[in-house]
PDB file of C-alpha atoms and ligand atoms in Angstrom:
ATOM      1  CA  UNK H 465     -26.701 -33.880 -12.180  1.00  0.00           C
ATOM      2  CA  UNK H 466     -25.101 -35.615  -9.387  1.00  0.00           C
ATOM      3  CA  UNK H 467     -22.242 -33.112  -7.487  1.00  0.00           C
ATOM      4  CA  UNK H 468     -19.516 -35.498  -8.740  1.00  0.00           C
ATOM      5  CA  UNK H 469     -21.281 -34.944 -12.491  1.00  0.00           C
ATOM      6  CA  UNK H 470     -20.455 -31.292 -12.078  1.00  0.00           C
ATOM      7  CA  UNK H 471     -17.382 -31.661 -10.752  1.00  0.00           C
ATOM      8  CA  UNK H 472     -16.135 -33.467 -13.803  1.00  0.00           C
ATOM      9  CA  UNK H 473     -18.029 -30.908 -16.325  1.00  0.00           C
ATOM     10  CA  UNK H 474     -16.476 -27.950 -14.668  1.00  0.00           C
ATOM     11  CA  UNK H 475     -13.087 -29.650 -14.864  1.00  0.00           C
ATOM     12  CA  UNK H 476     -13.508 -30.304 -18.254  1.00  0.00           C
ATOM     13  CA  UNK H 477     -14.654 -26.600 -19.151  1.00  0.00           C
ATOM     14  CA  UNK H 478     -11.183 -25.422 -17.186  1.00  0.00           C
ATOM     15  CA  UNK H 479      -9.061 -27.506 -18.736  1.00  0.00           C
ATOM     16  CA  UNK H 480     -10.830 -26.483 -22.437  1.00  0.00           C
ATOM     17  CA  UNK H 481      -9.893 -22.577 -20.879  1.00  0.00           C
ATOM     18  CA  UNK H 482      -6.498 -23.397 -19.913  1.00  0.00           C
ATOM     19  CA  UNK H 483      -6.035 -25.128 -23.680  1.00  0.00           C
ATOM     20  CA  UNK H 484      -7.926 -22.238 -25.584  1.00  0.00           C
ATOM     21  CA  UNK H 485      -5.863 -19.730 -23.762  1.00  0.00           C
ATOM     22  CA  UNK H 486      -2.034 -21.164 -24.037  1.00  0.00           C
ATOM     23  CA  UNK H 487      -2.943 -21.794 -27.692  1.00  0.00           C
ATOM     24  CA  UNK H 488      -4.041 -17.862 -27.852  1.00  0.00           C
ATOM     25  CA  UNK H 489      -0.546 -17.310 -26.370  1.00  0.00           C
ATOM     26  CA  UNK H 490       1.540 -19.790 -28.618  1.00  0.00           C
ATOM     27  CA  UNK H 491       2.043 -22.235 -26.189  1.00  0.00           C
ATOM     28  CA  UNK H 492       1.853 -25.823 -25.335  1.00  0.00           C
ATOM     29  CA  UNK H 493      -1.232 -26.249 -23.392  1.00  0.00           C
ATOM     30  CA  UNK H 494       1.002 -28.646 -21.610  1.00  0.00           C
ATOM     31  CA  UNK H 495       3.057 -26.062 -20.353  1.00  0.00           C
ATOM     32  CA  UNK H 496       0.275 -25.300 -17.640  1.00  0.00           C
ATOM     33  CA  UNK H 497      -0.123 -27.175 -14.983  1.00  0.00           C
ATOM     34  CA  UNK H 498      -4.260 -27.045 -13.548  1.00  0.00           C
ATOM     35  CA  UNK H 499      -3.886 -27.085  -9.621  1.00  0.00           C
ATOM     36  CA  UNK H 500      -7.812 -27.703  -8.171  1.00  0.00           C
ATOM     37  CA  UNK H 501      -7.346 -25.269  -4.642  1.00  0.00           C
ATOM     38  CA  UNK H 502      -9.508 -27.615  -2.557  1.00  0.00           C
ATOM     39  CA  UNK H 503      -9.968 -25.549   0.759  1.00  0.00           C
ATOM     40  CA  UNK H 504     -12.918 -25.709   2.526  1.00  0.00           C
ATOM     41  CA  UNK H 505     -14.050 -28.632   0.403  1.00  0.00           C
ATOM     42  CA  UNK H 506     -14.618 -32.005   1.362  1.00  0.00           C
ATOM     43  CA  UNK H 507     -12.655 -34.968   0.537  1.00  0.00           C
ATOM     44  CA  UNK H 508     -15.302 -36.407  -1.280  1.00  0.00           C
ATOM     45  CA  UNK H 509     -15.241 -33.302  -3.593  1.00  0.00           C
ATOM     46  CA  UNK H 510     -11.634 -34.221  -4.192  1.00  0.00           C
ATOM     47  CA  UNK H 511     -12.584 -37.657  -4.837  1.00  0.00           C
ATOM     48  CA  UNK H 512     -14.743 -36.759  -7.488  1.00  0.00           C
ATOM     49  CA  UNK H 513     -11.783 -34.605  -9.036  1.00  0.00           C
ATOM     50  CA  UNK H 514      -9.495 -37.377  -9.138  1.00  0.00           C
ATOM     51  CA  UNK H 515     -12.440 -39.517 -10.745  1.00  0.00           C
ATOM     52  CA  UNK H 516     -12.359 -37.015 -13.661  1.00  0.00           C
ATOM     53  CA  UNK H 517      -8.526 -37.087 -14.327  1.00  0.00           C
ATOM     54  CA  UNK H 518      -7.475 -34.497 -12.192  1.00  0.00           C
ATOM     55  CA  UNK H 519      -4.274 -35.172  -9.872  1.00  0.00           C
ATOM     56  CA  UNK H 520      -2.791 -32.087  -7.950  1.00  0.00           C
ATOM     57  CA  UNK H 521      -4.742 -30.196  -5.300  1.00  0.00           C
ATOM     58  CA  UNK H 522      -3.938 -26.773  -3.628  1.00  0.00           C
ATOM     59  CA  UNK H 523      -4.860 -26.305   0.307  1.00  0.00           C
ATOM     60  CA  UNK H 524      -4.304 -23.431   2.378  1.00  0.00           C
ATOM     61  CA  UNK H 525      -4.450 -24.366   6.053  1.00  0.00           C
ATOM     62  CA  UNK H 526      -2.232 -26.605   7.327  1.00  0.00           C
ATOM     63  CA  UNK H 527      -4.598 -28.549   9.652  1.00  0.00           C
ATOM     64  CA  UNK H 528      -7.016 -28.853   6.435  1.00  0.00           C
ATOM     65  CA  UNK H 529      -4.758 -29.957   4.918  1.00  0.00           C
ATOM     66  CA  UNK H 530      -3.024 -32.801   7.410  1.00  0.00           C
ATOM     67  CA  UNK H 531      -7.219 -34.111   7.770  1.00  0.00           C
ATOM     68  CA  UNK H 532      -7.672 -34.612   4.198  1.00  0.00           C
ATOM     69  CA  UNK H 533      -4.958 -36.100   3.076  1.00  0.00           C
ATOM     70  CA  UNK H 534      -5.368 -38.526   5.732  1.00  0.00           C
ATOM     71  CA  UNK H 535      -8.769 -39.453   4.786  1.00  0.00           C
ATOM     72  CA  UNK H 536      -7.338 -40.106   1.454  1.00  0.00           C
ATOM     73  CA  UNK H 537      -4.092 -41.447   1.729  1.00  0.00           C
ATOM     74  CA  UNK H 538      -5.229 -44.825   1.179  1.00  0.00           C
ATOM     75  CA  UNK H 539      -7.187 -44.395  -2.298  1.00  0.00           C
ATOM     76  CA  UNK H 540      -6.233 -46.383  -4.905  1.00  0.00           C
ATOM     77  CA  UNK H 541      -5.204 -42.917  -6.071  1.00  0.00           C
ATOM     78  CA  UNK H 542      -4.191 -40.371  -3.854  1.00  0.00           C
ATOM     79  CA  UNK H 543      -3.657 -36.952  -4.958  1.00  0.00           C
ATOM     80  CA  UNK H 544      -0.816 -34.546  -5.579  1.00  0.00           C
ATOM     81  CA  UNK H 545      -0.399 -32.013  -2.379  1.00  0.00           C
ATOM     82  CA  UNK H 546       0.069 -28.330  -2.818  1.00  0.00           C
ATOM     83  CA  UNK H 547       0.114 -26.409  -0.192  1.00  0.00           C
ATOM     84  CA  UNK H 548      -0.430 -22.693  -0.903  1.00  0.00           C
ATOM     85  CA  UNK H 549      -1.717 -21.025   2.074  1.00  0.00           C
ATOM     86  CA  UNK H 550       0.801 -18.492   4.163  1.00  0.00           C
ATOM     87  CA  UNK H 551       2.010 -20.877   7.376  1.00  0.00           C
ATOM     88  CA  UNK H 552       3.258 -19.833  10.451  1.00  0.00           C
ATOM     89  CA  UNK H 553       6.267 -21.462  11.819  1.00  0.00           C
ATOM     90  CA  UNK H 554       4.702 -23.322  14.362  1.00  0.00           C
ATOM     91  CA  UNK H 555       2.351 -25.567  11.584  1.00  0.00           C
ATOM     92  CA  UNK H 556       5.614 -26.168   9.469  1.00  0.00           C
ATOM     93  CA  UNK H 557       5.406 -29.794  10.874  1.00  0.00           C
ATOM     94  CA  UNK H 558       2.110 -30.515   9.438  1.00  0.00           C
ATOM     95  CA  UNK H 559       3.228 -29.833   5.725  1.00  0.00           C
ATOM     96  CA  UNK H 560       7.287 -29.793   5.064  1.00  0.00           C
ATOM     97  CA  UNK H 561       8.104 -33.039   3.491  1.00  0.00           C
ATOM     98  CA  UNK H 562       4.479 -33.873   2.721  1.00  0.00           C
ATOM     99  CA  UNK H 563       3.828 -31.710   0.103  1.00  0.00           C
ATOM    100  CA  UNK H 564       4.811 -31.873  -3.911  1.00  0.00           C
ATOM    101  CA  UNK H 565       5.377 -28.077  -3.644  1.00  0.00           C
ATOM    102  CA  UNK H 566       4.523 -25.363  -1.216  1.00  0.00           C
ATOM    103  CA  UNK H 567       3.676 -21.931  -2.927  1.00  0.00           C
ATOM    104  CA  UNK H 568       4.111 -19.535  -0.607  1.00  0.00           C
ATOM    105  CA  UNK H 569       7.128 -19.163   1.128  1.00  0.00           C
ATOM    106  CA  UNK H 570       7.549 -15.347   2.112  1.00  0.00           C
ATOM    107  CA  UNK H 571       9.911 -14.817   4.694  1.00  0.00           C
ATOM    108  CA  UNK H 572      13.980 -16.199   5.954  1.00  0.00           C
ATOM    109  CA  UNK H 573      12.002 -17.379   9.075  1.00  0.00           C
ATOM    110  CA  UNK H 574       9.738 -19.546   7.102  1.00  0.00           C
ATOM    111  CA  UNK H 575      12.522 -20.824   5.034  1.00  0.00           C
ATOM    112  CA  UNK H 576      14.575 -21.824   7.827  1.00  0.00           C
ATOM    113  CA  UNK H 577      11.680 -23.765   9.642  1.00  0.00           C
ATOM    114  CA  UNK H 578      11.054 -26.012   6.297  1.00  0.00           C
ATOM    115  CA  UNK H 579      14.711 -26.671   6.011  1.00  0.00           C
ATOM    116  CA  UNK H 580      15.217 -27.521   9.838  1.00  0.00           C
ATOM    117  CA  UNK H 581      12.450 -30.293   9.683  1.00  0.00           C
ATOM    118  CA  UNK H 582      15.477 -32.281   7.216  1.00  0.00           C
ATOM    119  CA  UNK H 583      13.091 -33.248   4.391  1.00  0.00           C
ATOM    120  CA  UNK H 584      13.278 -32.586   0.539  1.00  0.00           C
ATOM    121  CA  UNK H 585      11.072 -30.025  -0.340  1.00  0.00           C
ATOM    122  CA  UNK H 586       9.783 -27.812  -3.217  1.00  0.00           C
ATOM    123  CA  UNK H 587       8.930 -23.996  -2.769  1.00  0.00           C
ATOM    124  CA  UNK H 588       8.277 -21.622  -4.821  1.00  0.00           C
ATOM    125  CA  UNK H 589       8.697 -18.157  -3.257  1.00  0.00           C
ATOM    126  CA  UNK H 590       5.784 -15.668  -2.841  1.00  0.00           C
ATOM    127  CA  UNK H 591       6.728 -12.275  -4.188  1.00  0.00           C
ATOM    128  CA  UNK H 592       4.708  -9.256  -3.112  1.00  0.00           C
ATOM    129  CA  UNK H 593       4.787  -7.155  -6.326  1.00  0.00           C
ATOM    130  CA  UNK H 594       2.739  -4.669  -5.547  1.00  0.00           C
ATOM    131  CA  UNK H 595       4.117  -3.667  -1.947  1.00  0.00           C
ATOM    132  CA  UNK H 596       0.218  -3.950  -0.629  1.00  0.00           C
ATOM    133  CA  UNK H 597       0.463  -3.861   2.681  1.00  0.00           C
ATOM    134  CA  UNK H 598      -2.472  -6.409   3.298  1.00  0.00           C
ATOM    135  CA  UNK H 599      -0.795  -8.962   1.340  1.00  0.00           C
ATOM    136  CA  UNK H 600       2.023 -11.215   1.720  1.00  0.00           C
ATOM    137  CA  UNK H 601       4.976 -11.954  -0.234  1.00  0.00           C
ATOM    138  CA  UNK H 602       8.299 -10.628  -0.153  1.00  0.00           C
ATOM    139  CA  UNK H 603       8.821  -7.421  -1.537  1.00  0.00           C
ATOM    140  CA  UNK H 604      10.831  -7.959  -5.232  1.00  0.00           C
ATOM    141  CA  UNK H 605      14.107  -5.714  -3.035  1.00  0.00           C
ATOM    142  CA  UNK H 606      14.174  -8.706  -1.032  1.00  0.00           C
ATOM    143  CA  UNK H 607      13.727 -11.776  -3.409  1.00  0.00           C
ATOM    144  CA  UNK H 608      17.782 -12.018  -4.235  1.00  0.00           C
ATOM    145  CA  UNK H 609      18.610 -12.402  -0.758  1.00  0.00           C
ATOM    146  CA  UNK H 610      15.910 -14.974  -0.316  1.00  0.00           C
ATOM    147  CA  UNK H 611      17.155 -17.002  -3.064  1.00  0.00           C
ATOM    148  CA  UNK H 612      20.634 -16.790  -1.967  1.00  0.00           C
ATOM    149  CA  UNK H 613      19.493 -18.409   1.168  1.00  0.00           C
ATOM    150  CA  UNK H 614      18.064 -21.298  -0.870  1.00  0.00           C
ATOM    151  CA  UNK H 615      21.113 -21.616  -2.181  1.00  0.00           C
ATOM    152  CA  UNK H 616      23.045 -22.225   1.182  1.00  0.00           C
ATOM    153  CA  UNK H 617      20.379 -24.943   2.122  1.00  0.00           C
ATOM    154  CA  UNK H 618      20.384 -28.801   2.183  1.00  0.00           C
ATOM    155  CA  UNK H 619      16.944 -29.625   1.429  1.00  0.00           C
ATOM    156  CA  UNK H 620      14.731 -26.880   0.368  1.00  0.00           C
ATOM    157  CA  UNK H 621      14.464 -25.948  -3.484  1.00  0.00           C
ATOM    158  CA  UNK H 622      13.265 -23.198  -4.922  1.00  0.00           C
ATOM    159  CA  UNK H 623      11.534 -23.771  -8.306  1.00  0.00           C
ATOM    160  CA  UNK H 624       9.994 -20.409  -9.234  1.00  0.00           C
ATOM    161  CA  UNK H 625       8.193 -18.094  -8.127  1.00  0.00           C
ATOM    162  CA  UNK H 626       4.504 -16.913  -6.754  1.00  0.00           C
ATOM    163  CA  UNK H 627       2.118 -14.119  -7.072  1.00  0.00           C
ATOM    164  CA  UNK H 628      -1.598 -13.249  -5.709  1.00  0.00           C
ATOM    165  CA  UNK H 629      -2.262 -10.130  -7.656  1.00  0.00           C
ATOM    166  CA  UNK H 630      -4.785  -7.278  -6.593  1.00  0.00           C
ATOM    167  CA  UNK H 631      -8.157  -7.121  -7.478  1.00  0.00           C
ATOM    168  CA  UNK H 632      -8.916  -6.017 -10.947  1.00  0.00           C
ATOM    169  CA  UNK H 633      -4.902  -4.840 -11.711  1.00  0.00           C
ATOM    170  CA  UNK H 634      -3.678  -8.531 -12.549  1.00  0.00           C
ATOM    171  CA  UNK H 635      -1.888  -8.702 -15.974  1.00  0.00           C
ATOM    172  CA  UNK H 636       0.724  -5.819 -14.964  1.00  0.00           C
ATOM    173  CA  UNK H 637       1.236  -7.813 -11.829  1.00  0.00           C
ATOM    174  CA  UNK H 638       1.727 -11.015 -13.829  1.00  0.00           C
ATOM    175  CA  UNK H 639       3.984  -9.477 -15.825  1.00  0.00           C
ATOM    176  CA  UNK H 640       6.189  -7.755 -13.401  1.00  0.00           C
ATOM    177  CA  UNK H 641       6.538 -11.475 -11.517  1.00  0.00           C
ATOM    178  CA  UNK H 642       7.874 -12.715 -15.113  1.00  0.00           C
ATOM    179  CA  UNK H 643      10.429  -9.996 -15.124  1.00  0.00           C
ATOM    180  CA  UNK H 644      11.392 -10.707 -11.884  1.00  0.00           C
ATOM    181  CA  UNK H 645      12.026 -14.743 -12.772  1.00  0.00           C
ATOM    182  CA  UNK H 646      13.728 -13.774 -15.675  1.00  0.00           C
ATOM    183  CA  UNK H 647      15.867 -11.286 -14.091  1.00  0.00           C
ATOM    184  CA  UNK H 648      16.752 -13.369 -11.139  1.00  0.00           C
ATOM    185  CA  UNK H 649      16.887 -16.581 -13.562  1.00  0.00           C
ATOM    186  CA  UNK H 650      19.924 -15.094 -15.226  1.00  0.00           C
ATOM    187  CA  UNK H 651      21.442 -15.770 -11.459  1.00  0.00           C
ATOM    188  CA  UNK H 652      23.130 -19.269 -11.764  1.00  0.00           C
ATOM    189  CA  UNK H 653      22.275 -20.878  -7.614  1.00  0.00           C
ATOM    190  CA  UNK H 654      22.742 -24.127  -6.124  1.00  0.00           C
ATOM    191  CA  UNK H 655      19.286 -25.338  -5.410  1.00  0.00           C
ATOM    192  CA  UNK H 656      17.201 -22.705  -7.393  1.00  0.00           C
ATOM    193  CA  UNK H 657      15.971 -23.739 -10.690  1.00  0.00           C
ATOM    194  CA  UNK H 658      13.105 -20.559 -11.301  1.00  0.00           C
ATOM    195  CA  UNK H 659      10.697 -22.402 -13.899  1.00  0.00           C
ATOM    196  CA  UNK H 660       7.675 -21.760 -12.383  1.00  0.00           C
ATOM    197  CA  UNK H 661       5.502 -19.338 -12.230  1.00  0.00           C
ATOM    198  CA  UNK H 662       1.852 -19.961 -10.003  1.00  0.00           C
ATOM    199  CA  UNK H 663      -0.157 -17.089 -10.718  1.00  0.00           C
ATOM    200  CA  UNK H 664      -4.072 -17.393 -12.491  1.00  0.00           C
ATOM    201  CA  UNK H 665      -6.993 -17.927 -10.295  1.00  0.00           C
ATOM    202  CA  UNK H 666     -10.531 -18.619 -11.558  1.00  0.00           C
ATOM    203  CA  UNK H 667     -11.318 -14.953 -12.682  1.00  0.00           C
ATOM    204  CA  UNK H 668      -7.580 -14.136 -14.702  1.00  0.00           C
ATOM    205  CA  UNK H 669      -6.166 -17.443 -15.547  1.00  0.00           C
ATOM    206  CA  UNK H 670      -6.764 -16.294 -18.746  1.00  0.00           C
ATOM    207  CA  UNK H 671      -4.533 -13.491 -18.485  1.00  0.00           C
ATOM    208  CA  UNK H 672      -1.933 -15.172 -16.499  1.00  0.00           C
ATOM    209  CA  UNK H 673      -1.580 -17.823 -19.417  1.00  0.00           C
ATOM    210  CA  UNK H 674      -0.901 -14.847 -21.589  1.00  0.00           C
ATOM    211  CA  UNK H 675       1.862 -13.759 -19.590  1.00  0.00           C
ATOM    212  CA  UNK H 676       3.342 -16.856 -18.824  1.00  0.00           C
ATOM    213  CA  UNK H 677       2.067 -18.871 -15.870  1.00  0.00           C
ATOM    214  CA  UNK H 678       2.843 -23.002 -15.576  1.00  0.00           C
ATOM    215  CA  UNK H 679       0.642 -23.568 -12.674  1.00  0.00           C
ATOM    216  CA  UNK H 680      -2.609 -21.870 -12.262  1.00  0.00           C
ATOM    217  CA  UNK H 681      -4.582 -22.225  -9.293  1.00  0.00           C
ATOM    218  CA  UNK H 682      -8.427 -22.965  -9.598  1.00  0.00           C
ATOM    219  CA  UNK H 683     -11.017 -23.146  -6.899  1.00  0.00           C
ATOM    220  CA  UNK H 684     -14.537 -21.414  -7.660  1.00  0.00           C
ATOM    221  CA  UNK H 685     -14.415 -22.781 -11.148  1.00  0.00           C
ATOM    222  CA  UNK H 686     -13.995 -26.253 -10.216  1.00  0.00           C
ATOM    223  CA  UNK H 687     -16.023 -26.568  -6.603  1.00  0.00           C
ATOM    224  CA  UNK H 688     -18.308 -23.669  -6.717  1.00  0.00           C
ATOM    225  CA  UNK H 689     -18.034 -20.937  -3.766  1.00  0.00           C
ATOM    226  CA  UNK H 690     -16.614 -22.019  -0.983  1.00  0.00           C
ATOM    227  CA  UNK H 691     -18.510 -21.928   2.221  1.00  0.00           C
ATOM    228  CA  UNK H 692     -18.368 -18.488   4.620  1.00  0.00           C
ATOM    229  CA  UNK H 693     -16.293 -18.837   7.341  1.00  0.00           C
ATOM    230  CA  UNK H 694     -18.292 -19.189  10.521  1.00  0.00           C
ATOM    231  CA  UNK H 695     -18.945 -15.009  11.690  1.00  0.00           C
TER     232      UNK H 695
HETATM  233  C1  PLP M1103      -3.574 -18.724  -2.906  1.00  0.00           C
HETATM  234  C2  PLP M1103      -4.832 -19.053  -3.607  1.00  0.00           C
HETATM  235  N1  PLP M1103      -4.792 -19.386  -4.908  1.00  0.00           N
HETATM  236  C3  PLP M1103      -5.908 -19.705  -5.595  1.00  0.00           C
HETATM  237  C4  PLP M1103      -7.148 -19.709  -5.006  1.00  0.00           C
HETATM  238  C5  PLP M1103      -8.362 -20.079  -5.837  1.00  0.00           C
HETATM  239  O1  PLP M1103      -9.116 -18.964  -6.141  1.00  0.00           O
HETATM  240  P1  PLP M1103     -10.463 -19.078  -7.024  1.00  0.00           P
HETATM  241  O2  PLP M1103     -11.476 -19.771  -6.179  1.00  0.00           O
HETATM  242  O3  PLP M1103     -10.793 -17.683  -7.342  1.00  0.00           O
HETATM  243  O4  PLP M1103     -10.111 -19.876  -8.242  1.00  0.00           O
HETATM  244  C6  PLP M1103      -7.241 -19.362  -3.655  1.00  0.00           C
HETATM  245  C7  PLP M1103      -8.534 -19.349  -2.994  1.00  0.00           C
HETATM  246  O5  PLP M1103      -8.712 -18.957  -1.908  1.00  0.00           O
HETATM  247  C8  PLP M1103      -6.062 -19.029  -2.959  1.00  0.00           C
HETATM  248  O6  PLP M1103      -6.093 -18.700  -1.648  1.00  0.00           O
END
C-alpha cells in the first residue's frame, strides 16, 4: 500500500467513526466537521488528504504552518487552514487573516494582537475547564469577559468555543464546555455567534460526538504518530 493508499483508507475509516457515532447520538453526521491536525507532517501527506476528499487541516506552529501552506498555495486545490496551536503574540503575523478559524485563543493579549493586524478572522476561544495548571485555556470565571471583548472588536469573531481535555477524564470535560456554550449562548453579543464546539481527538472523538462537538480534530488516526521532537 502506497502512503497516499493509507492515507485515504484511514480517512475513510474516520469519517465511517465520525458517521457511526453522530448517528449513535441522533445527529446529522453532517453536523461534524473532520479537521485532519497536520503538524509535523509533510505537505505531501496533506496532498494525499486532499486527494481523498478531505479539505480542512489543523496546524499548531505558526512557522509550520506559514511553510506549508506556501508549498501548497498553488494546488489546483488548496486546503482549508486551521490553526490550533497556542501562539504567542509575536507569531500573530504569520496566521491572523490567513486562517479559516483559529482554535485557541486564550488570553485579552492574544485577542488584541489578532484584532490589531485589521483582518477578518474566526476564533473560537480555548476554555480551560479543568483549571490544570499545565494547560491552557481560559479559566470558565473568565470566558464572559473574554467574549465581551469580542464584542467591542472590528474584526475578530468568536464562533464557539474550545477544549483539550485531560487524559482519560474527557466526557465530563466535554460536557462541562457544552454547558458553558449554552450558558454563555443565552448572552445576545455583537460579533459572537457560539456554534461551535472543537473538542474530539483521535482517542475520544467518539465521546465528544456524544456530547456535542461540530469540529473534531484528528491527527494519529489519519497520519500515524507523528515524529519525536528532536531531544
Ligand atoms: C490541539 C490539538 N488537537 C488535536 C490534535 C490531534 O490529536 P490526535 O493525534 O490524538 O488525533 C493535536 C495533536 O497534537 C492537538 O495539538
Amino acid at each position: 500500500m502506497t502512503r497516499a493508499e493509507e492515507i485515504a483508507r484511514n480517512l475513510a475509516e474516520v469519517r465511517a467513526r465520525i458517521a457511526a457515532a453522530a448517528r449513535a447520538a441522533g445527529r446529522s453526521p453532517d453536523a461534524v466537521r473532520l479537521l485532519a491536525v497536520s503538524k509535523k507532517m509533510p505537505a505531501d501527506d496533506v496532498r494525499a488528504a486532499i486527494a481523498a476528499g478531505q479539505r480542512a487541516f489543523g496546524e499548531n506552529y505558526a512557522q509550520e504552518l506559514r511553510d506549508k501552506a506556501a508549498l501548497l498555495a498553488a494546488d489546483p486545490t488548496p486546503p482549508e487552514w486551521h490553526f490550533i496551536g497556542p501562539l504567542q503574540t509575536n507569531k500573530v503575523k504569520y496566521v491572523a487573516g490567513k486562517v479559516a478559524l483559529m482554535h485557541a485563543v486564550d488570553s485579552p493579549a492574544l485577542l488584541d494582537a489578532i484584532e490589531a493586524r485589521g483582518a477578518p478572522q474566526p476564533c473560537l476561544v480555548q476554555v480551560n475547564v479543568a483549571g490544570e495548571a499545565s494547560k491552557r485555556g481560559v479559566a470558565p470565571v473568565d470566558l464572559p469577559a473574554l467574549l465581551d471583548r469580542f464584542a467591542a472588536a472590528a474584526h475578530v469573531r468568536c464562533e464557539g468555543l474550545m477544549l483539550i481535555p485531560p487524559r482519560g477524564d474527557a466526557r465530563a470535560h466535554f460536557a462541562a464546555l457544552r454547558a458553558l456554550r449554552d450558558r454563555e449562548a443565552a448572552v445576545a453579543r455583537p460579533n459572537v455567534d457560539l456554534r461551535e464546539l472543537s473538542m474530539g481527538m483521535t482517542e475520544d472523538l467518539e465521546v465528544a460526538i456524544a456530547e456535542g462537538a461540530t469540529i473534531v480534530r484528528v491527527g494519529t488516526a489519519i497520519f500515524g504518530a507523528r515524529p519525536a521532537p528532536p531531544q
